[in-house]
């Protein structure tokens, strides 16, 4: 495989993007070279997502495009990685003849062998899930991205079995990565001048390696690297550790932003979803977050139109979102997935039209909440970590606040990777506009009250 070029196209969640960086590392250690487009590559990989029907259809369409590319270039290899691998391997290899290689999320170390099998004229598949694999010893290679912010996987799989969700089936059992391998990766990022790390897992608050829990991990990372910022995604509302809230409140480099997916605002719906908390318990947790971390920014995931959803349950979701006033929300129409509890035991019986209407109502309300929340930011000062040039103008920079809001401001003398104190002057529902005040450090900024 020496000198062959490869291209990885990634769909799905941040975990999948982090996995593609692990695959980069595995391929490059074989002497293969990453390229920036599918057209230039000898091997194209698609790292896939199964979370909703439309995520899968995008991948299928893309694979069909690659099939025509294969027709004009006999030696081109196409591989499917990630969450769709197990479910569709037969379809992919036998019936549709779309791809040569199928590799599940726990089998990436096997890719070099699989490529060799394909060179011998065979179709190669490994979709075995593992109880141990965490790729702990592999240093991910970040070929795309901004060079300032990075994702670090701290665990794999999920044992929660929410009734709607396919992840436990595509990614297997939950397992945590050893603390020292996580800290080693953060140290490498620090040496490469990265400034922000988001620790990733499908349920980060169940991180447990030997006697180290998630709060302990955050404590270690943030005290070892005081000029790096730390975020995490996603925690589960059912067992959110209170000591972590206190730690976030007192550590300037633990970001005051928590993504805390509710899924629904109705207790009866949450029960059907197998989310083991009630609306009331969720709201108590939110109050606790706000009391312990003043100014904390919150975001959520919401599903509209899950099985048997009544109009009242939908209104309960609307009222929960209205009560919490999230700064950001990822909102989806329910999409039935094979093998899940919902697919086996419930009926996907909310008509498509009703799902769409409810989703639209949810999104519309959320946009107006965000607009209102962002207006309140005008006049405040935030510490912004510059991630790069703004999409709209190269005279402007773009970065994020500690509270995860995007801020655009004039470039002046500032550079990518700088922490800049910015005063907010204007806003939309998605972006803040500001004026830079001065370059700063995390510690210095925090001697000034952020919410003055
Ligand atoms: N582990 C993460 C979620 C990963 S999936 C967590 O629990 O926070 C991201 C989001 O996709 C979920 O939070 C849920 O809102 C949504 N989702 C999952 N399965 C879905 C389905 N079948 N239909 C629609 N949305 C779904
Ligand atoms: Fe899916 Fe629930 Fe696990 Fe999140 S916690 S990945 S929604 S099963
Ligand atoms: Fe998709 Fe798999 Fe992530 S299903 S959301 S890529 S865990």
GROMACS .gro file of C-alpha atoms in nm, residues 116-343:
model
  228
  116UNK     CA    1  -0.424  -0.634   0.099
  117UNK     CA    2  -0.712  -0.879   0.055
  118UNK     CA    3  -0.875  -0.648  -0.193
  119UNK     CA    4  -0.551  -0.622  -0.387
  120UNK     CA    5  -0.564  -1.002  -0.409
  121UNK     CA    6  -0.902  -0.967  -0.575
  122UNK     CA    7  -1.123  -1.041  -0.276
  123UNK     CA    8  -1.391  -0.835  -0.107
  124UNK     CA    9  -1.290  -0.765   0.249
  125UNK     CA   10  -1.513  -0.730   0.555
  126UNK     CA   11  -1.455  -0.692   0.927
  127UNK     CA   12  -1.749  -0.570   1.131
  128UNK     CA   13  -1.669  -0.740   1.460
  129UNK     CA   14  -1.744  -0.532   1.765
  130UNK     CA   15  -1.508  -0.547   2.057
  131UNK     CA   16  -1.539  -0.527   2.433
  132UNK     CA   17  -1.196  -0.368   2.475
  133UNK     CA   18  -1.089  -0.169   2.170
  134UNK     CA   19  -1.034   0.201   2.248
  135UNK     CA   20  -0.746   0.273   2.004
  136UNK     CA   21  -0.568   0.401   2.315
  137UNK     CA   22  -0.217   0.369   2.171
  138UNK     CA   23  -0.296   0.532   1.835
  139UNK     CA   24  -0.222   0.903   1.799
  140UNK     CA   25  -0.494   1.044   1.572
  141UNK     CA   26  -0.371   1.248   1.274
  142UNK     CA   27  -0.573   1.564   1.221
  143UNK     CA   28  -0.554   1.634   0.849
  144UNK     CA   29  -0.858   1.860   0.835
  145UNK     CA   30  -0.979   2.095   1.105
  146UNK     CA   31  -0.865   2.438   1.217
  147UNK     CA   32  -0.550   2.351   1.414
  148UNK     CA   33  -0.695   2.519   1.724
  149UNK     CA   34  -0.976   2.295   1.849
  150UNK     CA   35  -0.967   1.915   1.860
  151UNK     CA   36  -1.182   1.621   1.967
  152UNK     CA   37  -1.048   1.346   2.190
  153UNK     CA   38  -1.247   1.024   2.235
  154UNK     CA   39  -1.247   0.908   2.595
  155UNK     CA   40  -1.479   0.611   2.557
  156UNK     CA   41  -1.656   0.403   2.293
  157UNK     CA   42  -1.994   0.236   2.258
  158UNK     CA   43  -2.307   0.290   2.462
  159UNK     CA   44  -2.502   0.071   2.706
  160UNK     CA   45  -2.800   0.299   2.753
  161UNK     CA   46  -3.038   0.147   2.501
  162UNK     CA   47  -3.266   0.447   2.457
  163UNK     CA   48  -3.567   0.304   2.275
  164UNK     CA   49  -3.515   0.508   1.956
  165UNK     CA   50  -3.139   0.483   1.919
  166UNK     CA   51  -2.927   0.262   1.697
  167UNK     CA   52  -2.589   0.355   1.849
  168UNK     CA   53  -2.568   0.065   2.099
  169UNK     CA   54  -2.609  -0.171   1.801
  170UNK     CA   55  -2.365   0.000   1.567
  171UNK     CA   56  -2.095   0.079   1.822
  172UNK     CA   57  -2.135  -0.197   2.076
  173UNK     CA   58  -2.071  -0.205   2.448
  174UNK     CA   59  -1.950   0.089   2.645
  175UNK     CA   60  -1.581   0.095   2.739
  176UNK     CA   61  -1.351   0.368   2.868
  177UNK     CA   62  -1.005   0.456   2.752
  178UNK     CA   63  -0.715   0.456   3.003
  179UNK     CA   64  -0.655   0.795   3.168
  180UNK     CA   65  -0.288   0.813   3.077
  181UNK     CA   66  -0.354   0.759   2.708
  182UNK     CA   67  -0.609   1.043   2.711
  183UNK     CA   68  -0.362   1.273   2.887
  184UNK     CA   69  -0.088   1.173   2.644
  185UNK     CA   70  -0.307   1.273   2.351
  186UNK     CA   71  -0.393   1.606   2.513
  187UNK     CA   72  -0.022   1.665   2.575
  188UNK     CA   73   0.052   1.605   2.206
  189UNK     CA   74  -0.221   1.851   2.111
  190UNK     CA   75  -0.074   2.104   2.352
  191UNK     CA   76   0.266   2.067   2.187
  192UNK     CA   77   0.104   2.120   1.847
  193UNK     CA   78  -0.044   2.448   1.978
  194UNK     CA   79  -0.403   2.330   1.999
  195UNK     CA   80  -0.595   2.543   2.248
  196UNK     CA   81  -0.923   2.362   2.299
  197UNK     CA   82  -1.015   1.999   2.353
  198UNK     CA   83  -1.363   1.846   2.351
  199UNK     CA   84  -1.372   1.512   2.532
  200UNK     CA   85  -1.609   1.277   2.355
  201UNK     CA   86  -1.825   0.983   2.444
  202UNK     CA   87  -2.187   0.879   2.387
  203UNK     CA   88  -2.238   0.917   2.760
  204UNK     CA   89  -1.931   1.086   2.909
  205UNK     CA   90  -2.051   1.091   3.267
  206UNK     CA   91  -2.028   0.715   3.281
  207UNK     CA   92  -1.654   0.733   3.203
  208UNK     CA   93  -1.477   0.500   3.443
  209UNK     CA   94  -1.127   0.367   3.413
  210UNK     CA   95  -1.005   0.175   3.716
  211UNK     CA   96  -1.090   0.418   3.997
  212UNK     CA   97  -1.091   0.730   3.778
  213UNK     CA   98  -1.430   0.886   3.701
  214UNK     CA   99  -1.522   1.163   3.459
  215UNK     CA  100  -1.493   1.447   3.713
  216UNK     CA  101  -1.147   1.323   3.807
  217UNK     CA  102  -1.045   1.315   3.440
  218UNK     CA  103  -1.167   1.673   3.384
  219UNK     CA  104  -0.986   1.781   3.700
  220UNK     CA  105  -0.657   1.627   3.585
  221UNK     CA  106  -0.675   1.760   3.230
  222UNK     CA  107  -0.772   2.114   3.325
  223UNK     CA  108  -0.509   2.149   3.595
  224UNK     CA  109  -0.229   2.003   3.383
  225UNK     CA  110  -0.306   2.237   3.089
  226UNK     CA  111  -0.429   2.567   3.235
  227UNK     CA  112  -0.409   2.757   2.903
  228UNK     CA  113  -0.612   2.497   2.716
  229UNK     CA  114  -0.988   2.502   2.725
  230UNK     CA  115  -1.194   2.189   2.784
  231UNK     CA  116  -1.543   2.094   2.673
  232UNK     CA  117  -1.722   1.761   2.672
  233UNK     CA  118  -2.006   1.590   2.485
  234UNK     CA  119  -2.245   1.436   2.566
  235UNK     CA  120  -2.346   1.379   2.925
  236UNK     CA  121  -2.669   1.199   3.014
  237UNK     CA  122  -2.919   1.370   3.246
  238UNK     CA  123  -2.975   1.051   3.445
  239UNK     CA  124  -2.650   1.054   3.642
  240UNK     CA  125  -2.488   1.394   3.598
  241UNK     CA  126  -2.219   1.429   3.868
  242UNK     CA  127  -2.270   1.734   4.089
  243UNK     CA  128  -1.897   1.761   4.178
  244UNK     CA  129  -1.835   1.827   3.808
  245UNK     CA  130  -2.060   2.134   3.825
  246UNK     CA  131  -1.853   2.276   4.112
  247UNK     CA  132  -1.533   2.200   3.923
  248UNK     CA  133  -1.660   2.382   3.612
  249UNK     CA  134  -1.761   2.677   3.829
  250UNK     CA  135  -1.416   2.714   3.983
  251UNK     CA  136  -1.187   2.623   3.688
  252UNK     CA  137  -1.158   2.904   3.435
  253UNK     CA  138  -1.056   2.663   3.158
  254UNK     CA  139  -1.353   2.428   3.197
  255UNK     CA  140  -1.605   2.587   2.965
  256UNK     CA  141  -1.936   2.709   3.103
  257UNK     CA  142  -2.131   2.521   2.843
  258UNK     CA  143  -2.318   2.193   2.886
  259UNK     CA  144  -2.493   1.996   2.616
  260UNK     CA  145  -2.757   1.808   2.812
  261UNK     CA  146  -2.997   1.625   2.577
  262UNK     CA  147  -3.355   1.616   2.705
  263UNK     CA  148  -3.509   1.438   2.400
  264UNK     CA  149  -3.859   1.525   2.528
  265UNK     CA  150  -4.028   1.743   2.788
  266UNK     CA  151  -4.294   1.487   2.874
  267UNK     CA  152  -4.244   1.234   3.153
  268UNK     CA  153  -4.471   0.975   2.988
  269UNK     CA  154  -4.277   1.011   2.664
  270UNK     CA  155  -3.941   0.989   2.843
  271UNK     CA  156  -4.059   0.663   2.995
  272UNK     CA  157  -4.143   0.522   2.651
  273UNK     CA  158  -3.807   0.645   2.527
  274UNK     CA  159  -3.638   0.457   2.814
  275UNK     CA  160  -3.476   0.773   2.933
  276UNK     CA  161  -3.464   0.714   3.309
  277UNK     CA  162  -3.560   1.061   3.434
  278UNK     CA  163  -3.877   1.269   3.450
  279UNK     CA  164  -3.940   1.621   3.325
  280UNK     CA  165  -3.930   1.738   3.688
  281UNK     CA  166  -3.597   1.570   3.761
  282UNK     CA  167  -3.451   1.716   3.444
  283UNK     CA  168  -3.564   2.066   3.545
  284UNK     CA  169  -3.415   2.022   3.893
  285UNK     CA  170  -3.083   1.934   3.727
  286UNK     CA  171  -3.102   2.246   3.507
  287UNK     CA  172  -3.172   2.465   3.810
  288UNK     CA  173  -2.875   2.311   3.987
  289UNK     CA  174  -2.650   2.380   3.687
  290UNK     CA  175  -2.758   2.743   3.676
  291UNK     CA  176  -2.723   2.788   4.053
  292UNK     CA  177  -2.373   2.638   4.068
  293UNK     CA  178  -2.237   2.784   3.741
  294UNK     CA  179  -2.369   3.139   3.700
  295UNK     CA  180  -2.410   3.224   3.331
  296UNK     CA  181  -2.379   2.863   3.215
  297UNK     CA  182  -2.489   2.807   2.859
  298UNK     CA  183  -2.707   2.503   2.784
  299UNK     CA  184  -2.797   2.308   2.474
  300UNK     CA  185  -3.008   2.003   2.403
  301UNK     CA  186  -3.122   1.736   2.159
  302UNK     CA  187  -3.495   1.697   2.093
  303UNK     CA  188  -3.690   1.434   1.900
  304UNK     CA  189  -4.031   1.524   1.757
  305UNK     CA  190  -4.294   1.263   1.674
  306UNK     CA  191  -4.163   0.956   1.855
  307UNK     CA  192  -4.405   0.659   1.878
  308UNK     CA  193  -4.752   0.738   2.018
  309UNK     CA  194  -4.663   1.103   2.078
  310UNK     CA  195  -4.978   1.294   2.173
  311UNK     CA  196  -5.037   1.662   2.111
  312UNK     CA  197  -5.007   1.718   2.486
  313UNK     CA  198  -4.668   1.543   2.497
  314UNK     CA  199  -4.552   1.764   2.211
  315UNK     CA  200  -4.672   2.073   2.401
  316UNK     CA  201  -4.480   1.949   2.705
  317UNK     CA  202  -4.162   1.948   2.496
  318UNK     CA  203  -4.239   2.300   2.374
  319UNK     CA  204  -4.295   2.419   2.730
  320UNK     CA  205  -3.978   2.253   2.860
  321UNK     CA  206  -3.774   2.426   2.591
  322UNK     CA  207  -3.949   2.751   2.670
  323UNK     CA  208  -3.873   2.711   3.040
  324UNK     CA  209  -3.504   2.624   2.995
  325UNK     CA  210  -3.435   2.876   2.716
  326UNK     CA  211  -3.151   2.676   2.562
  327UNK     CA  212  -2.878   2.863   2.378
  328UNK     CA  213  -2.866   2.592   2.113
  329UNK     CA  214  -3.073   2.286   2.022
  330UNK     CA  215  -3.038   1.999   1.776
  331UNK     CA  216  -3.391   1.908   1.676
  332UNK     CA  217  -3.496   1.600   1.479
  333UNK     CA  218  -3.805   1.424   1.347
  334UNK     CA  219  -3.815   1.066   1.474
  335UNK     CA  220  -3.678   0.814   1.227
  336UNK     CA  221  -3.732   0.444   1.299
  337UNK     CA  222  -3.413   0.237   1.312
  338UNK     CA  223  -3.378  -0.137   1.280
  339UNK     CA  224  -3.312  -0.346   1.591
  340UNK     CA  225  -3.406  -0.072   1.837
  341UNK     CA  226  -3.668  -0.137   2.105
  342UNK     CA  227  -3.901   0.109   1.934
  343UNK     CA  228  -3.880  -0.078   1.606
   0.00000   0.00000   0.00000
